[in-house]
Amino acid sequence: MKILVLNSGSSSQKSFLYEFGSSLPESPQVPLWEGKIEWQGDEALLTARTAAGITKKEKLPVESRAKATERLLTLLTAGETKVLSNKAEIAAVGHRIVNGGRDYTQPALVTPEVKAAIQRMAVFAPLHNRVELEGIELIEKLFGGIPQIAVFDTAFHSQLPDAAAVYPGPYEWLGQGIRRFGFHGINHEYCAKRAAQMLGKDLHSLRLVTCHLGNGCSLAAIRNGRSIDTTMGFTPLEGLMMGTRSGSVDPGILTYLMLEENLSGQQLDDLLNKKSGLLGISGISGDMREIVSAMKSGNARAKLAFDIFVHRLQGAIGAMAAGLGGIDVLVFSAGIGENSVEVRETTSANLAFLGVHLDRAKNAACKPDQDISAANSQVQTLVIEAQEDWAIACASWKLLSTQ
């Protein structure tokens, strides 16, 4: 069974083609084909790559996102990156949907009702849900009635206890749908399962804090295999400092800027989502690699950005551990989590009171998926490669297998 995954984002889009047999493999498989679109101003950079390493790149004028995506998908069945005789070989298409709200807590076959729910939730995640819905509609156009599966980023956090999910504003907010949803759930859930597999332990016996640290960053506290707390909330803006997002700030700052600087809601949204975080503090970049490089060259603002990032990360890990009543496993994942030796080492340095001790040599030479704990560490610290797309493909295979 061949399953195509479409992971649509506001700044890029990824596509992966996986092939499954009669049962799920124990560990992630290399995709038969992968494609990516990066939106660069008025151009789209397309890259397609086969499992054999054959790569094709194209640069196209951006007429529309749909046309760029359609062109990328033709590279599945044409040219040097062709891996299919025709698109009818694809059994289903899985989609990452950022916000499924309270209605969708499991992967679901896309129906008119599911599409309507994704549209309704777009008001809470406008940069994500709408482009994901566009992706679903494009597949309908290109593939007709092929089964499509929606896999929801919020689903893993859908059973947060009320104390963690409800905001301390007017109680009426809850009736208006204002609550903490949490995000990155697909990867948090995958990392928890992968950690248990790596350690040879029952997931339900472990207390885990999983750190998804990329351009967007969030933590999850996981007990009995379930998320009991997370750092992102009503939107992906809450919580940790991120690449260009502020994370949590005093709401009074926003009312001050509205009243004293006459900033509109749209201006505040742009400020918090696109001009804050690592980029806003450093003035250099939202990319941690560039921040660390500038910091090592003596750039004071880059050093400040790094210090704020680590300070907030340490505090959030401590808060997650407190909610769990202790911690057995700490996981670093996604771009920063997997690749920044400095972030892992500096963050862990102040977590000895929780029993976290890194092996510096293992940390420095780490490649996912590895245990970087010191021999005397009471907490297993793991680096796990983010595998959202593989997890979406697996969820799609499982759902199809039960139909």
CSV table of C-alpha atoms in Angstrom, one decimal:
chain,number,residue,atom,x,y,z
A,1,MET,CA,0.0,0.0,0.0
A,2,LYS,CA,1.4,3.4,-1.0
A,3,ILE,CA,0.4,6.4,1.0
A,4,LEU,CA,1.2,10.0,0.1
A,5,VAL,CA,1.6,12.6,2.9
A,6,LEU,CA,0.9,16.3,2.3
A,7,ASN,CA,2.2,18.5,5.1
A,8,SER,CA,1.1,22.0,4.1
A,9,GLY,CA,2.6,25.0,6.0
A,10,SER,CA,2.5,28.8,5.5
A,11,SER,CA,6.1,29.1,4.4
A,12,SER,CA,6.8,25.6,3.0
A,13,GLN,CA,5.1,22.4,2.0
A,14,LYS,CA,6.5,18.9,2.3
A,15,SER,CA,5.3,15.7,0.6
A,16,PHE,CA,6.4,12.1,1.2
A,17,LEU,CA,5.4,8.8,-0.4
A,18,TYR,CA,5.7,5.7,1.8
A,19,GLU,CA,5.1,2.1,1.0
A,20,PHE,CA,3.6,-0.3,3.5
A,21,GLY,CA,3.2,-4.1,3.6
A,22,SER,CA,0.7,-6.1,5.7
A,23,SER,CA,2.0,-4.7,9.0
A,24,LEU,CA,3.6,-1.6,10.3
A,25,PRO,CA,7.5,-1.6,10.6
A,26,GLU,CA,8.9,-1.2,14.0
A,27,SER,CA,10.9,1.9,13.0
A,28,PRO,CA,10.5,4.7,10.4
A,29,GLN,CA,11.2,3.8,6.8
A,30,VAL,CA,13.0,5.9,4.2
A,31,PRO,CA,10.3,7.4,1.9
A,32,LEU,CA,10.1,6.2,-1.8
A,33,TRP,CA,9.9,9.9,-2.7
A,34,GLU,CA,9.9,13.2,-1.0
A,35,GLY,CA,9.1,16.7,-2.3
A,36,LYS,CA,9.4,20.2,-0.8
A,37,ILE,CA,8.2,23.6,-1.8
A,38,GLU,CA,9.8,26.7,-0.3
A,39,TRP,CA,8.0,30.0,-0.9
A,40,GLN,CA,10.6,32.7,-1.6
A,41,GLY,CA,8.9,36.0,-2.3
A,42,ASP,CA,7.3,35.7,-5.8
A,43,GLU,CA,9.0,32.4,-6.5
A,44,ALA,CA,8.6,28.8,-5.4
A,45,LEU,CA,11.6,26.6,-5.1
A,46,LEU,CA,10.6,23.0,-5.8
A,47,THR,CA,12.8,20.0,-4.8
A,48,ALA,CA,12.0,16.3,-5.4
A,49,ARG,CA,14.2,13.4,-4.3
A,50,THR,CA,13.9,9.7,-4.7
A,51,ALA,CA,15.0,7.0,-2.2
A,52,ALA,CA,17.9,6.3,-4.6
A,53,GLY,CA,19.1,9.9,-4.2
A,54,ILE,CA,18.1,11.3,-7.6
A,55,THR,CA,17.2,14.9,-7.1
A,56,LYS,CA,15.5,17.5,-9.2
A,57,LYS,CA,15.1,21.2,-8.4
A,58,GLU,CA,13.0,23.8,-10.2
A,59,LYS,CA,12.2,27.5,-9.5
A,60,LEU,CA,8.8,28.7,-10.6
A,61,PRO,CA,7.0,32.0,-10.5
A,62,VAL,CA,4.2,31.8,-7.9
A,63,GLU,CA,0.9,32.0,-9.7
A,64,SER,CA,-0.7,30.1,-6.8
A,65,ARG,CA,0.2,27.7,-4.1
A,66,ALA,CA,-2.1,25.1,-5.7
A,67,LYS,CA,-0.3,25.3,-9.1
A,68,ALA,CA,3.1,24.9,-7.5
A,69,THR,CA,1.9,21.9,-5.5
A,70,GLU,CA,0.3,20.4,-8.6
A,71,ARG,CA,3.6,20.8,-10.5
A,72,LEU,CA,5.5,19.1,-7.6
A,73,LEU,CA,3.2,16.1,-7.5
A,74,THR,CA,3.7,15.5,-11.3
A,75,LEU,CA,7.3,14.7,-10.4
A,76,LEU,CA,6.0,11.5,-8.8
A,77,THR,CA,5.1,10.1,-12.2
A,78,ALA,CA,7.3,12.0,-14.7
A,79,GLY,CA,11.0,12.8,-15.3
A,80,GLU,CA,14.1,11.6,-13.5
A,81,THR,CA,12.3,11.5,-10.1
A,82,LYS,CA,9.5,9.3,-11.3
A,83,VAL,CA,8.7,6.5,-8.9
A,84,LEU,CA,5.2,5.6,-10.0
A,85,SER,CA,3.7,4.5,-13.3
A,86,ASN,CA,0.6,6.5,-12.6
A,87,LYS,CA,-1.0,8.2,-9.6
A,88,ALA,CA,-3.6,5.4,-9.3
A,89,GLU,CA,-0.9,3.4,-7.4
A,90,ILE,CA,-1.5,5.7,-4.4
A,91,ALA,CA,-4.0,4.2,-2.0
A,92,ALA,CA,-4.6,7.3,0.1
A,93,VAL,CA,-3.3,10.7,1.0
A,94,GLY,CA,-2.7,11.8,4.7
A,95,HIS,CA,-2.8,15.4,5.8
A,96,ARG,CA,-1.4,17.2,8.9
A,97,ILE,CA,-4.2,19.4,10.2
A,98,VAL,CA,-3.0,21.8,12.8
A,99,ASN,CA,-6.3,22.4,14.7
A,100,GLY,CA,-9.1,19.9,14.9
A,101,GLY,CA,-10.7,21.5,17.9
A,102,ARG,CA,-12.7,19.4,20.4
A,103,ASP,CA,-14.5,17.5,17.7
A,104,TYR,CA,-11.6,15.5,16.3
A,105,THR,CA,-9.4,13.6,18.7
A,106,GLN,CA,-8.5,10.7,16.3
A,107,PRO,CA,-7.4,10.6,12.6
A,108,ALA,CA,-10.5,10.8,10.4
A,109,LEU,CA,-11.4,10.1,6.8
A,110,VAL,CA,-12.0,13.4,5.1
A,111,THR,CA,-15.7,14.0,4.5
A,112,PRO,CA,-17.7,17.2,3.8
A,113,GLU,CA,-18.3,17.3,7.6
A,114,VAL,CA,-14.6,17.0,8.4
A,115,LYS,CA,-13.8,19.8,5.8
A,116,ALA,CA,-16.4,22.0,7.4
A,117,ALA,CA,-14.9,21.5,10.8
A,118,ILE,CA,-11.4,22.3,9.5
A,119,GLN,CA,-12.8,25.5,8.0
A,120,ARG,CA,-14.5,26.4,11.3
A,121,MET,CA,-11.3,25.9,13.3
A,122,ALA,CA,-9.4,28.1,10.8
A,123,VAL,CA,-10.4,31.2,12.8
A,124,PHE,CA,-8.1,29.8,15.5
A,125,ALA,CA,-5.3,28.8,13.2
A,126,PRO,CA,-5.7,30.9,10.0
A,127,LEU,CA,-2.1,30.4,8.7
A,128,HIS,CA,-2.4,26.7,8.9
A,129,ASN,CA,-5.9,25.3,8.6
A,130,ARG,CA,-6.8,27.2,5.4
A,131,VAL,CA,-3.7,26.1,3.5
A,132,GLU,CA,-4.3,22.5,4.7
A,133,LEU,CA,-7.8,22.7,3.4
A,134,GLU,CA,-6.5,24.0,0.1
A,135,GLY,CA,-4.3,20.9,0.0
A,136,ILE,CA,-7.3,18.6,0.5
A,137,GLU,CA,-9.2,20.3,-2.2
A,138,LEU,CA,-6.3,20.1,-4.6
A,139,ILE,CA,-6.0,16.3,-4.0
A,140,GLU,CA,-9.7,16.0,-4.7
A,141,LYS,CA,-9.1,17.8,-8.0
A,142,LEU,CA,-6.1,15.7,-9.0
A,143,PHE,CA,-7.0,12.3,-7.6
A,144,GLY,CA,-10.8,12.3,-7.6
A,145,GLY,CA,-12.3,10.1,-4.9
A,146,ILE,CA,-9.1,8.8,-3.4
A,147,PRO,CA,-9.4,8.3,0.4
A,148,GLN,CA,-7.9,11.3,2.3
A,149,ILE,CA,-7.1,11.1,6.0
A,150,ALA,CA,-6.9,14.1,8.3
A,151,VAL,CA,-4.4,13.7,11.2
A,152,PHE,CA,-4.8,16.4,13.8
A,153,ASP,CA,-1.9,18.1,15.7
A,154,THR,CA,-4.2,18.9,18.6
A,155,ALA,CA,-5.6,15.4,19.0
A,156,PHE,CA,-2.8,14.2,21.4
A,157,HIS,CA,-3.6,17.0,23.8
A,158,SER,CA,-7.4,16.6,23.6
A,159,GLN,CA,-7.5,15.0,27.1
A,160,LEU,CA,-5.7,17.7,29.0
A,161,PRO,CA,-7.2,18.0,32.4
A,162,ASP,CA,-9.3,21.1,32.9
A,163,ALA,CA,-6.8,22.6,35.2
A,164,ALA,CA,-4.3,22.7,32.3
A,165,ALA,CA,-6.8,23.4,29.5
A,166,VAL,CA,-8.9,26.2,30.9
A,167,TYR,CA,-7.7,29.8,30.9
A,168,PRO,CA,-8.1,31.8,34.1
A,169,GLY,CA,-10.2,34.5,32.3
A,170,PRO,CA,-14.0,34.8,32.4
A,171,TYR,CA,-15.6,31.4,32.6
A,172,GLU,CA,-17.7,32.4,29.5
A,173,TRP,CA,-14.5,32.1,27.4
A,174,LEU,CA,-14.8,28.3,27.6
A,175,GLY,CA,-18.2,28.4,26.0
A,176,GLN,CA,-16.8,30.5,23.2
A,177,GLY,CA,-14.2,27.9,22.4
A,178,ILE,CA,-11.3,29.7,24.0
A,179,ARG,CA,-9.2,27.1,25.7
A,180,ARG,CA,-5.8,25.5,25.5
A,181,PHE,CA,-5.5,23.2,22.5
A,182,GLY,CA,-1.8,22.5,22.3
A,183,PHE,CA,0.1,21.7,19.1
A,184,HIS,CA,2.9,19.6,17.7
A,185,GLY,CA,0.9,16.7,19.1
A,186,ILE,CA,1.8,14.3,16.2
A,187,ASN,CA,5.5,14.6,17.0
A,188,HIS,CA,5.1,14.6,20.8
A,189,GLU,CA,3.1,11.4,20.6
A,190,TYR,CA,5.6,9.8,18.2
A,191,CYS,CA,8.6,10.8,20.4
A,192,ALA,CA,7.0,9.3,23.5
A,193,LYS,CA,6.4,6.0,21.7
A,194,ARG,CA,9.8,6.0,20.2
A,195,ALA,CA,11.5,6.7,23.5
A,196,ALA,CA,9.7,3.7,25.2
A,197,GLN,CA,10.8,1.6,22.2
A,198,MET,CA,14.5,2.8,22.5
A,199,LEU,CA,14.5,2.1,26.2
A,200,GLY,CA,12.7,-1.2,26.0
A,201,LYS,CA,10.1,0.0,28.5
A,202,ASP,CA,6.3,0.2,28.7
A,203,LEU,CA,5.3,3.7,27.7
A,204,HIS,CA,2.6,3.7,30.4
A,205,SER,CA,5.3,3.3,33.1
A,206,LEU,CA,7.2,6.4,32.0
A,207,ARG,CA,7.0,10.1,32.9
A,208,LEU,CA,8.3,12.0,29.9
A,209,VAL,CA,9.0,15.6,28.9
A,210,THR,CA,9.2,15.9,25.2
A,211,CYS,CA,10.8,19.0,23.7
A,212,HIS,CA,9.8,19.8,20.1
A,213,LEU,CA,12.3,22.6,19.3
A,214,GLY,CA,12.2,23.9,15.8
A,215,ASN,CA,11.1,27.3,14.3
A,216,GLY,CA,8.1,26.6,16.4
A,217,CYS,CA,8.7,25.2,19.9
A,218,SER,CA,6.6,23.4,22.5
A,219,LEU,CA,6.9,20.9,25.3
A,220,ALA,CA,4.6,18.2,26.4
A,221,ALA,CA,4.3,16.4,29.8
A,222,ILE,CA,3.3,12.8,29.1
A,223,ARG,CA,2.1,10.3,31.7
A,224,ASN,CA,0.5,6.9,31.0
A,225,GLY,CA,1.0,7.6,27.3
A,226,ARG,CA,-1.1,10.8,27.5
A,227,SER,CA,-0.4,14.5,27.3
A,228,ILE,CA,-1.3,16.0,30.6
A,229,ASP,CA,0.2,19.5,29.9
A,230,THR,CA,1.8,21.4,27.1
A,231,THR,CA,3.3,24.8,26.5
A,232,MET,CA,1.3,26.0,23.4
A,233,GLY,CA,-2.3,26.9,24.0
A,234,PHE,CA,-5.2,28.6,22.2
A,235,THR,CA,-2.7,29.3,19.4
A,236,PRO,CA,0.8,28.2,18.6
A,237,LEU,CA,2.0,31.5,19.9
A,238,GLU,CA,1.9,30.7,23.6
A,239,GLY,CA,4.7,29.2,25.5
A,240,LEU,CA,8.4,29.1,24.7
A,241,MET,CA,10.5,31.6,22.8
A,242,MET,CA,10.6,30.6,19.1
A,243,GLY,CA,12.3,31.5,15.9
A,244,THR,CA,10.2,34.5,15.1
A,245,ARG,CA,7.4,34.1,17.7
A,246,SER,CA,7.6,35.7,21.1
A,247,GLY,CA,6.0,32.9,23.1
A,248,SER,CA,4.2,34.0,26.3
A,249,VAL,CA,4.4,37.7,27.2
A,250,ASP,CA,2.6,39.8,29.7
A,251,PRO,CA,-0.8,40.6,28.1
A,252,GLY,CA,-0.5,44.1,29.6
A,253,ILE,CA,2.2,44.8,27.0
A,254,LEU,CA,-0.3,44.3,24.3
A,255,THR,CA,-3.0,46.6,25.8
A,256,TYR,CA,-0.2,49.2,26.4
A,257,LEU,CA,0.8,49.1,22.8
A,258,MET,CA,-2.8,49.3,21.7
A,259,LEU,CA,-3.6,52.3,23.9
A,260,GLU,CA,-0.3,54.2,23.7
A,261,GLU,CA,1.0,53.3,20.2
A,262,ASN,CA,-2.4,52.8,18.6
A,263,LEU,CA,-1.3,49.4,17.2
A,264,SER,CA,-4.1,47.4,15.6
A,265,GLY,CA,-4.8,43.7,16.2
A,266,GLN,CA,-3.2,42.8,12.9
A,267,GLN,CA,-0.1,44.9,13.7
A,268,LEU,CA,0.2,43.1,17.1
A,269,ASP,CA,-0.3,39.7,15.5
A,270,ASP,CA,2.5,40.5,13.0
A,271,LEU,CA,4.8,41.8,15.7
A,272,LEU,CA,4.4,38.7,17.9
A,273,ASN,CA,4.4,36.1,15.2
A,274,LYS,CA,6.9,37.4,12.7
A,275,LYS,CA,9.2,40.0,14.4
A,276,SER,CA,9.8,38.5,17.8
A,277,GLY,CA,11.6,35.5,19.3
A,278,LEU,CA,15.2,34.8,18.3
A,279,LEU,CA,14.9,37.2,15.3
A,280,GLY,CA,13.4,40.0,17.3
A,281,ILE,CA,16.0,39.9,20.1
A,282,SER,CA,19.1,39.2,18.0
A,283,GLY,CA,18.2,41.3,15.0
A,284,ILE,CA,20.0,38.7,13.0
A,285,SER,CA,17.9,35.6,12.3
A,286,GLY,CA,15.3,33.2,13.7
A,287,ASP,CA,17.7,30.3,12.9
A,288,MET,CA,19.4,29.0,16.0
A,289,ARG,CA,22.5,28.0,13.9
A,290,GLU,CA,23.1,31.6,13.0
A,291,ILE,CA,22.4,32.8,16.6
A,292,VAL,CA,25.0,30.4,18.0
A,293,SER,CA,27.6,31.4,15.3
A,294,ALA,CA,27.1,35.1,16.0
A,295,MET,CA,27.2,34.5,19.7
A,296,LYS,CA,30.6,32.7,19.4
A,297,SER,CA,31.8,35.7,17.4
A,298,GLY,CA,31.0,38.0,20.3
A,299,ASN,CA,27.6,39.4,19.3
A,300,ALA,CA,25.9,40.5,22.5
A,301,ARG,CA,22.4,40.5,21.1
A,302,ALA,CA,22.8,37.0,19.8
A,303,LYS,CA,24.1,35.9,23.2
A,304,LEU,CA,21.0,37.5,24.8
A,305,ALA,CA,18.7,35.7,22.4
A,306,PHE,CA,20.3,32.4,23.2
A,307,ASP,CA,20.2,33.0,27.0
A,308,ILE,CA,16.5,34.0,26.9
A,309,PHE,CA,15.7,30.9,24.8
A,310,VAL,CA,17.5,28.5,27.3
A,311,HIS,CA,16.2,30.3,30.4
A,312,ARG,CA,12.6,29.9,29.2
A,313,LEU,CA,13.2,26.3,28.1
A,314,GLN,CA,14.7,25.4,31.5
A,315,GLY,CA,11.8,26.9,33.3
A,316,ALA,CA,9.2,25.1,31.2
A,317,ILE,CA,10.9,21.8,31.6
A,318,GLY,CA,10.8,22.3,35.3
A,319,ALA,CA,7.1,23.1,35.2
A,320,MET,CA,6.3,20.1,33.1
A,321,ALA,CA,8.3,17.9,35.5
A,322,ALA,CA,6.4,19.4,38.5
A,323,GLY,CA,3.1,18.5,36.8
A,324,LEU,CA,4.3,14.9,36.3
A,325,GLY,CA,5.6,14.6,39.9
A,326,GLY,CA,9.0,13.8,38.5
A,327,ILE,CA,10.6,12.8,35.2
A,328,ASP,CA,12.0,9.6,33.8
A,329,VAL,CA,12.8,10.6,30.3
A,330,LEU,CA,13.7,13.9,28.6
A,331,VAL,CA,13.5,14.1,24.8
A,332,PHE,CA,15.0,16.7,22.5
A,333,SER,CA,13.5,16.7,18.9
A,334,ALA,CA,13.0,18.8,15.8
A,335,GLY,CA,15.6,21.1,14.2
A,336,ILE,CA,17.1,22.8,17.2
A,337,GLY,CA,16.5,19.8,19.5
A,338,GLU,CA,18.3,17.4,17.2
A,339,ASN,CA,21.1,19.6,16.0
A,340,SER,CA,22.1,22.2,18.6
A,341,VAL,CA,24.7,20.7,21.0
A,342,GLU,CA,24.8,24.1,22.7
A,343,VAL,CA,21.1,24.2,23.5
A,344,ARG,CA,21.0,20.7,24.9
A,345,GLU,CA,24.1,21.1,27.0
A,346,THR,CA,23.3,24.6,28.4
A,347,THR,CA,19.7,23.7,29.1
A,348,SER,CA,20.6,20.5,30.9
A,349,ALA,CA,23.3,22.1,33.0
A,350,ASN,CA,20.7,23.6,35.5
A,351,LEU,CA,18.5,20.4,35.5
A,352,ALA,CA,20.7,18.3,37.8
A,353,PHE,CA,18.2,18.8,40.6
A,354,LEU,CA,15.8,16.7,38.5
A,355,GLY,CA,18.4,14.0,38.0
A,356,VAL,CA,19.4,15.1,34.4
A,357,HIS,CA,23.1,14.6,33.6
A,358,LEU,CA,24.4,14.6,30.1
A,359,ASP,CA,27.5,12.7,28.8
A,360,ARG,CA,29.2,15.6,27.1
A,361,ALA,CA,31.0,13.5,24.6
A,362,LYS,CA,27.8,11.7,23.5
A,363,ASN,CA,26.0,15.0,23.3
A,364,ALA,CA,28.7,16.5,21.1
A,365,ALA,CA,28.8,13.5,18.7
A,366,CYS,CA,25.1,12.8,18.8
A,367,LYS,CA,23.0,11.8,15.8
A,368,PRO,CA,19.3,10.8,16.3
A,369,ASP,CA,18.1,8.4,17.6
A,370,GLN,CA,20.5,8.3,20.6
A,371,ASP,CA,20.7,8.3,24.4
A,372,ILE,CA,23.1,11.0,25.5
A,373,SER,CA,22.7,10.4,29.3
A,374,ALA,CA,25.7,10.2,31.6
A,375,ALA,CA,26.2,6.9,33.4
A,376,ASN,CA,25.1,8.5,36.7
A,377,SER,CA,21.9,10.2,35.3
A,378,GLN,CA,18.6,9.3,36.9
A,379,VAL,CA,16.8,10.7,33.9
A,380,GLN,CA,17.3,9.2,30.4
A,381,THR,CA,18.0,12.1,28.0
A,382,LEU,CA,17.3,11.1,24.4
A,383,VAL,CA,17.6,12.9,21.0
A,384,ILE,CA,14.9,11.6,18.7
A,385,GLU,CA,14.4,12.6,15.0
A,386,ALA,CA,11.1,14.3,14.4
A,387,GLN,CA,9.0,12.0,12.2
A,388,GLU,CA,5.7,13.8,11.8
A,389,ASP,CA,5.2,12.7,8.2
A,390,TRP,CA,6.0,9.0,9.0
A,391,ALA,CA,3.5,9.2,11.9
A,392,ILE,CA,0.8,10.7,9.6
A,393,ALA,CA,1.5,7.8,7.1
A,394,CYS,CA,1.2,5.2,9.9
A,395,ALA,CA,-2.0,6.7,11.2
A,396,SER,CA,-3.4,6.7,7.7
A,397,TRP,CA,-2.4,3.1,7.1
A,398,LYS,CA,-4.0,2.1,10.4
A,399,LEU,CA,-7.3,3.9,9.6
A,400,LEU,CA,-7.5,2.4,6.1
A,401,SER,CA,-6.7,-1.1,7.5
A,402,THR,CA,-9.8,-1.0,9.7
A,403,GLN,CA,-12.2,0.1,7.0
